[in-house]
PDB file of C-alpha atoms in Angstrom:
ATOM      1  CA  MET A  19      87.365  29.064   8.826  1.00 87.00           C
ATOM      2  CA  HIS A  20      87.346  30.274  12.417  1.00 94.00           C
ATOM      3  CA  SER A  21      89.312  28.469  15.110  1.00 95.00           C
ATOM      4  CA  ILE A  22      87.511  27.491  18.319  1.00 97.00           C
ATOM      5  CA  LEU A  23      89.044  25.974  21.441  1.00 96.00           C
ATOM      6  CA  ILE A  24      86.808  23.814  23.619  1.00 97.00           C
ATOM      7  CA  ALA A  25      88.429  23.223  27.027  1.00 96.00           C
ATOM      8  CA  HIS A  26      86.254  20.898  29.079  1.00 96.00           C
ATOM      9  CA  ARG A  27      86.754  18.099  31.609  1.00 94.00           C
ATOM     10  CA  ASP A  28      83.728  16.219  30.251  1.00 95.00           C
ATOM     11  CA  VAL A  29      85.328  14.785  27.118  1.00 95.00           C
ATOM     12  CA  GLY A  30      82.051  13.386  25.766  1.00 96.00           C
ATOM     13  CA  PHE A  31      80.309  16.734  26.135  1.00 97.00           C
ATOM     14  CA  ALA A  32      83.269  18.531  24.522  1.00 97.00           C
ATOM     15  CA  GLU A  33      83.148  16.147  21.560  1.00 97.00           C
ATOM     16  CA  GLN A  34      79.397  16.688  21.226  1.00 96.00           C
ATOM     17  CA  LEU A  35      79.926  20.473  21.105  1.00 97.00           C
ATOM     18  CA  ALA A  36      82.810  20.036  18.664  1.00 97.00           C
ATOM     19  CA  SER A  37      80.711  17.816  16.390  1.00 96.00           C
ATOM     20  CA  GLU A  38      77.831  20.309  16.345  1.00 95.00           C
ATOM     21  CA  LEU A  39      80.167  23.183  15.485  1.00 96.00           C
ATOM     22  CA  ARG A  40      82.154  21.209  12.873  1.00 95.00           C
ATOM     23  CA  ALA A  41      78.915  20.172  11.157  1.00 94.00           C
ATOM     24  CA  SER A  42      78.269  23.813  10.271  1.00 91.00           C
ATOM     25  CA  GLY A  43      81.374  23.741   8.071  1.00 90.00           C
ATOM     26  CA  TYR A  44      82.636  27.102   9.310  1.00 91.00           C
ATOM     27  CA  TYR A  45      84.820  26.169  12.261  1.00 95.00           C
ATOM     28  CA  THR A  46      88.057  24.370  13.038  1.00 95.00           C
ATOM     29  CA  ILE A  47      87.803  22.882  16.525  1.00 97.00           C
ATOM     30  CA  VAL A  48      90.540  22.003  18.999  1.00 95.00           C
ATOM     31  CA  THR A  49      89.591  20.284  22.253  1.00 96.00           C
ATOM     32  CA  CYS A  50      91.449  20.092  25.550  1.00 93.00           C
ATOM     33  CA  PRO A  51      90.318  18.144  28.632  1.00 93.00           C
ATOM     34  CA  GLY A  52      92.724  20.011  30.888  1.00 88.00           C
ATOM     35  CA  PRO A  53      95.665  18.255  32.498  1.00 81.00           C
ATOM     36  CA  TRP A  54      95.425  14.688  33.721  1.00 75.00           C
ATOM     37  CA  PRO A  55      97.085  14.316  37.141  1.00 71.00           C
ATOM     38  CA  PRO A  56      99.961  14.183  37.843  1.00 65.00           C
ATOM     39  CA  GLN A  57     100.538  16.420  34.810  1.00 72.00           C
ATOM     40  CA  ARG A  58     100.085  20.159  35.201  1.00 71.00           C
ATOM     41  CA  CYS A  59      98.693  22.658  32.736  1.00 75.00           C
ATOM     42  CA  ILE A  60     101.224  24.709  30.783  1.00 71.00           C
ATOM     43  CA  ARG A  61      99.142  27.846  31.492  1.00 70.00           C
ATOM     44  CA  CYS A  62      99.830  27.371  35.230  1.00 63.00           C
ATOM     45  CA  GLU A  63     103.507  26.602  34.629  1.00 68.00           C
ATOM     46  CA  LYS A  64     104.474  29.083  31.891  1.00 73.00           C
ATOM     47  CA  GLY A  65     101.658  31.624  31.920  1.00 71.00           C
ATOM     48  CA  TYR A  66     100.529  30.888  28.378  1.00 75.00           C
ATOM     49  CA  CYS A  67      98.794  28.106  26.472  1.00 84.00           C
ATOM     50  CA  PRO A  68      99.604  27.353  22.835  1.00 85.00           C
ATOM     51  CA  LEU A  69      96.014  26.190  22.304  1.00 88.00           C
ATOM     52  CA  THR A  70      94.538  29.565  23.269  1.00 89.00           C
ATOM     53  CA  GLU A  71      97.030  31.500  21.144  1.00 90.00           C
ATOM     54  CA  GLY A  72      95.334  30.484  17.884  1.00 90.00           C
ATOM     55  CA  ALA A  73      91.740  30.529  19.120  1.00 95.00           C
ATOM     56  CA  GLU A  74      89.277  33.093  17.830  1.00 96.00           C
ATOM     57  CA  LEU A  75      86.659  31.910  20.324  1.00 97.00           C
ATOM     58  CA  MET A  76      86.966  29.795  23.479  1.00 97.00           C
ATOM     59  CA  ILE A  77      84.355  27.540  25.051  1.00 98.00           C
ATOM     60  CA  TYR A  78      85.321  26.580  28.601  1.00 97.00           C
ATOM     61  CA  ASP A  79      84.172  24.382  31.422  1.00 96.00           C
ATOM     62  CA  PRO A  80      83.531  26.951  34.177  1.00 96.00           C
ATOM     63  CA  GLN A  81      84.935  24.512  36.737  1.00 93.00           C
ATOM     64  CA  LEU A  82      88.140  23.636  34.851  1.00 93.00           C
ATOM     65  CA  THR A  83      91.014  23.989  37.306  1.00 90.00           C
ATOM     66  CA  ALA A  84      94.607  22.838  37.643  1.00 87.00           C
ATOM     67  CA  PRO A  85      97.295  23.072  40.326  1.00 85.00           C
ATOM     68  CA  ASP A  86     100.618  24.797  39.755  1.00 80.00           C
ATOM     69  CA  ALA A  87     103.998  23.444  40.935  1.00 80.00           C
ATOM     70  CA  GLU A  88     103.344  24.774  44.462  1.00 85.00           C
ATOM     71  CA  GLY A  89      99.920  23.130  44.616  1.00 84.00           C
ATOM     72  CA  ARG A  90      97.886  26.347  44.261  1.00 85.00           C
ATOM     73  CA  VAL A  91      94.715  25.657  42.289  1.00 87.00           C
ATOM     74  CA  HIS A  92      94.062  27.938  39.315  1.00 86.00           C
ATOM     75  CA  SER A  93      90.833  28.488  37.413  1.00 91.00           C
ATOM     76  CA  LEU A  94      91.926  27.803  33.845  1.00 92.00           C
ATOM     77  CA  THR A  95      88.749  29.530  32.705  1.00 94.00           C
ATOM     78  CA  VAL A  96      89.650  32.790  34.438  1.00 94.00           C
ATOM     79  CA  ASP A  97      93.340  32.559  33.532  1.00 91.00           C
ATOM     80  CA  SER A  98      92.535  32.044  29.843  1.00 93.00           C
ATOM     81  CA  ALA A  99      89.877  34.777  29.800  1.00 95.00           C
ATOM     82  CA  LEU A 100      92.323  37.256  31.357  1.00 93.00           C
ATOM     83  CA  ALA A 101      95.164  36.209  29.048  1.00 91.00           C
ATOM     84  CA  HIS A 102      92.958  36.851  25.998  1.00 93.00           C
ATOM     85  CA  PRO A 103      90.387  39.552  26.828  1.00 94.00           C
ATOM     86  CA  ASP A 104      89.950  40.216  23.108  1.00 93.00           C
ATOM     87  CA  VAL A 105      88.851  36.612  22.416  1.00 95.00           C
ATOM     88  CA  PRO A 106      85.189  35.835  23.137  1.00 96.00           C
ATOM     89  CA  MET A 107      84.638  33.135  25.750  1.00 96.00           C
ATOM     90  CA  LEU A 108      81.567  31.030  26.389  1.00 97.00           C
ATOM     91  CA  LEU A 109      81.036  29.087  29.603  1.00 97.00           C
ATOM     92  CA  ALA A 110      79.480  25.676  28.994  1.00 96.00           C
ATOM     93  CA  TRP A 111      78.210  23.475  31.791  1.00 95.00           C
ATOM     94  CA  SER A 112      77.859  19.834  30.777  1.00 93.00           C
ATOM     95  CA  PRO A 113      74.597  18.018  31.471  1.00 89.00           C
ATOM     96  CA  LYS A 114      76.485  16.071  34.175  1.00 87.00           C
ATOM     97  CA  SER A 115      77.294  19.218  36.175  1.00 87.00           C
ATOM     98  CA  VAL A 116      75.174  21.696  38.071  1.00 82.00           C
ATOM     99  CA  HIS A 117      74.977  25.260  36.736  1.00 82.00           C
ATOM    100  CA  ASP A 118      76.429  27.092  39.703  1.00 82.00           C
ATOM    101  CA  ALA A 119      75.576  30.783  39.986  1.00 89.00           C
ATOM    102  CA  GLY A 120      78.397  31.288  42.520  1.00 92.00           C
ATOM    103  CA  THR A 121      80.977  29.994  40.035  1.00 92.00           C
ATOM    104  CA  LEU A 122      79.560  32.261  37.343  1.00 93.00           C
ATOM    105  CA  ARG A 123      79.701  35.286  39.673  1.00 94.00           C
ATOM    106  CA  ALA A 124      83.299  34.477  40.665  1.00 94.00           C
ATOM    107  CA  ILE A 125      84.383  34.177  37.025  1.00 95.00           C
ATOM    108  CA  ARG A 126      82.568  37.336  35.943  1.00 95.00           C
ATOM    109  CA  ALA A 127      84.036  39.274  38.875  1.00 96.00           C
ATOM    110  CA  GLN A 128      87.448  38.765  37.283  1.00 96.00           C
ATOM    111  CA  ALA A 129      86.471  38.431  33.619  1.00 96.00           C
ATOM    112  CA  PRO A 130      83.193  40.294  33.011  1.00 94.00           C
ATOM    113  CA  HIS A 131      83.388  39.800  29.250  1.00 94.00           C
ATOM    114  CA  VAL A 132      82.558  36.055  29.352  1.00 96.00           C
ATOM    115  CA  HIS A 133      79.139  34.733  28.320  1.00 95.00           C
ATOM    116  CA  VAL A 134      77.100  31.667  29.249  1.00 95.00           C
ATOM    117  CA  ALA A 135      76.826  29.274  26.304  1.00 95.00           C
ATOM    118  CA  ALA A 136      73.420  28.435  24.879  1.00 94.00           C
ATOM    119  CA  HIS A 137      72.285  24.855  25.541  1.00 90.00           C
ATOM    120  CA  GLU A 138      70.483  24.123  22.274  1.00 93.00           C
ATOM    121  CA  PRO A 139      72.724  23.397  19.246  1.00 92.00           C
ATOM    122  CA  ASP A 140      71.052  25.923  16.922  1.00 94.00           C
ATOM    123  CA  ALA A 141      71.152  28.631  19.579  1.00 94.00           C
ATOM    124  CA  LEU A 142      74.830  27.871  20.268  1.00 95.00           C
ATOM    125  CA  LEU A 143      75.654  28.148  16.556  1.00 95.00           C
ATOM    126  CA  ARG A 144      73.892  31.534  16.385  1.00 94.00           C
ATOM    127  CA  GLN A 145      75.701  32.694  19.533  1.00 95.00           C
ATOM    128  CA  VAL A 146      79.098  31.654  18.160  1.00 96.00           C
ATOM    129  CA  ARG A 147      78.388  33.303  14.816  1.00 94.00           C
ATOM    130  CA  VAL A 148      77.350  36.568  16.482  1.00 94.00           C
ATOM    131  CA  LEU A 149      80.420  36.634  18.747  1.00 95.00           C
ATOM    132  CA  LEU A 150      82.767  36.013  15.829  1.00 92.00           C
ATOM    133  CA  VAL A 151      81.008  38.445  13.477  1.00 85.00           C
ATOM    134  CA  ASP A 152      80.866  41.175  16.125  1.00 70.00           C
ATOM    135  CA  LYS A 153      84.602  40.750  16.597  1.00 63.00           C
ATOM    136  CA  ALA A 154      85.433  40.755  12.862  1.00 54.00           C
ATOM    137  CA  PRO A 155      85.361  44.563  12.395  1.00 48.00           C
ATOM    138  CA  LEU A 156      87.792  44.927  15.312  1.00 44.00           C
ATOM    139  CA  ARG A 157      90.217  42.512  13.658  1.00 41.00           C
ATOM    140  CA  GLN A 158      89.959  44.378  10.359  1.00 41.00           C
ATOM    141  CA  LEU A 159      90.481  47.728  12.107  1.00 37.00           C
ATOM    142  CA  GLU A 160      93.551  46.418  13.932  1.00 41.00           C
ATOM    143  CA  VAL A 161      95.054  45.233  10.649  1.00 37.00           C
ATOM    144  CA  THR A 162      94.500  48.537   8.835  1.00 37.00           C
ATOM    145  CA  ILE A 163      95.837  50.817  11.579  1.00 34.00           C
TER     146      ILE A 163
END
């Protein structure tokens, strides 16, 4: 089974995505809503996130942010994409949010390897499968070298 991290502020939307992916029987899903104030995200504090370490694919809220100890706001989407450039990332806007082309451009300027998630469940499942299958030969090659 492949491990997928869904990091999204819209908990209901994240659970819907998780349910659709779990139903396929091929994926283990971990969800994260980001930090709840006054808590801060460990990625901002320590530079790593234990949830991303085990993920083989990440689905992120493009607008997921968190402040560090000095109050600087970080894009958790960009930080996670840069920390794991070898892990596919999908950007998923919830139905409650507006798909913002400026946000997408800003993320892709720093992390060009991210993709926009498909909206329809079947299309999302195909997209996830393709991203994980395309990556599989790289994992096998890394192990055999």
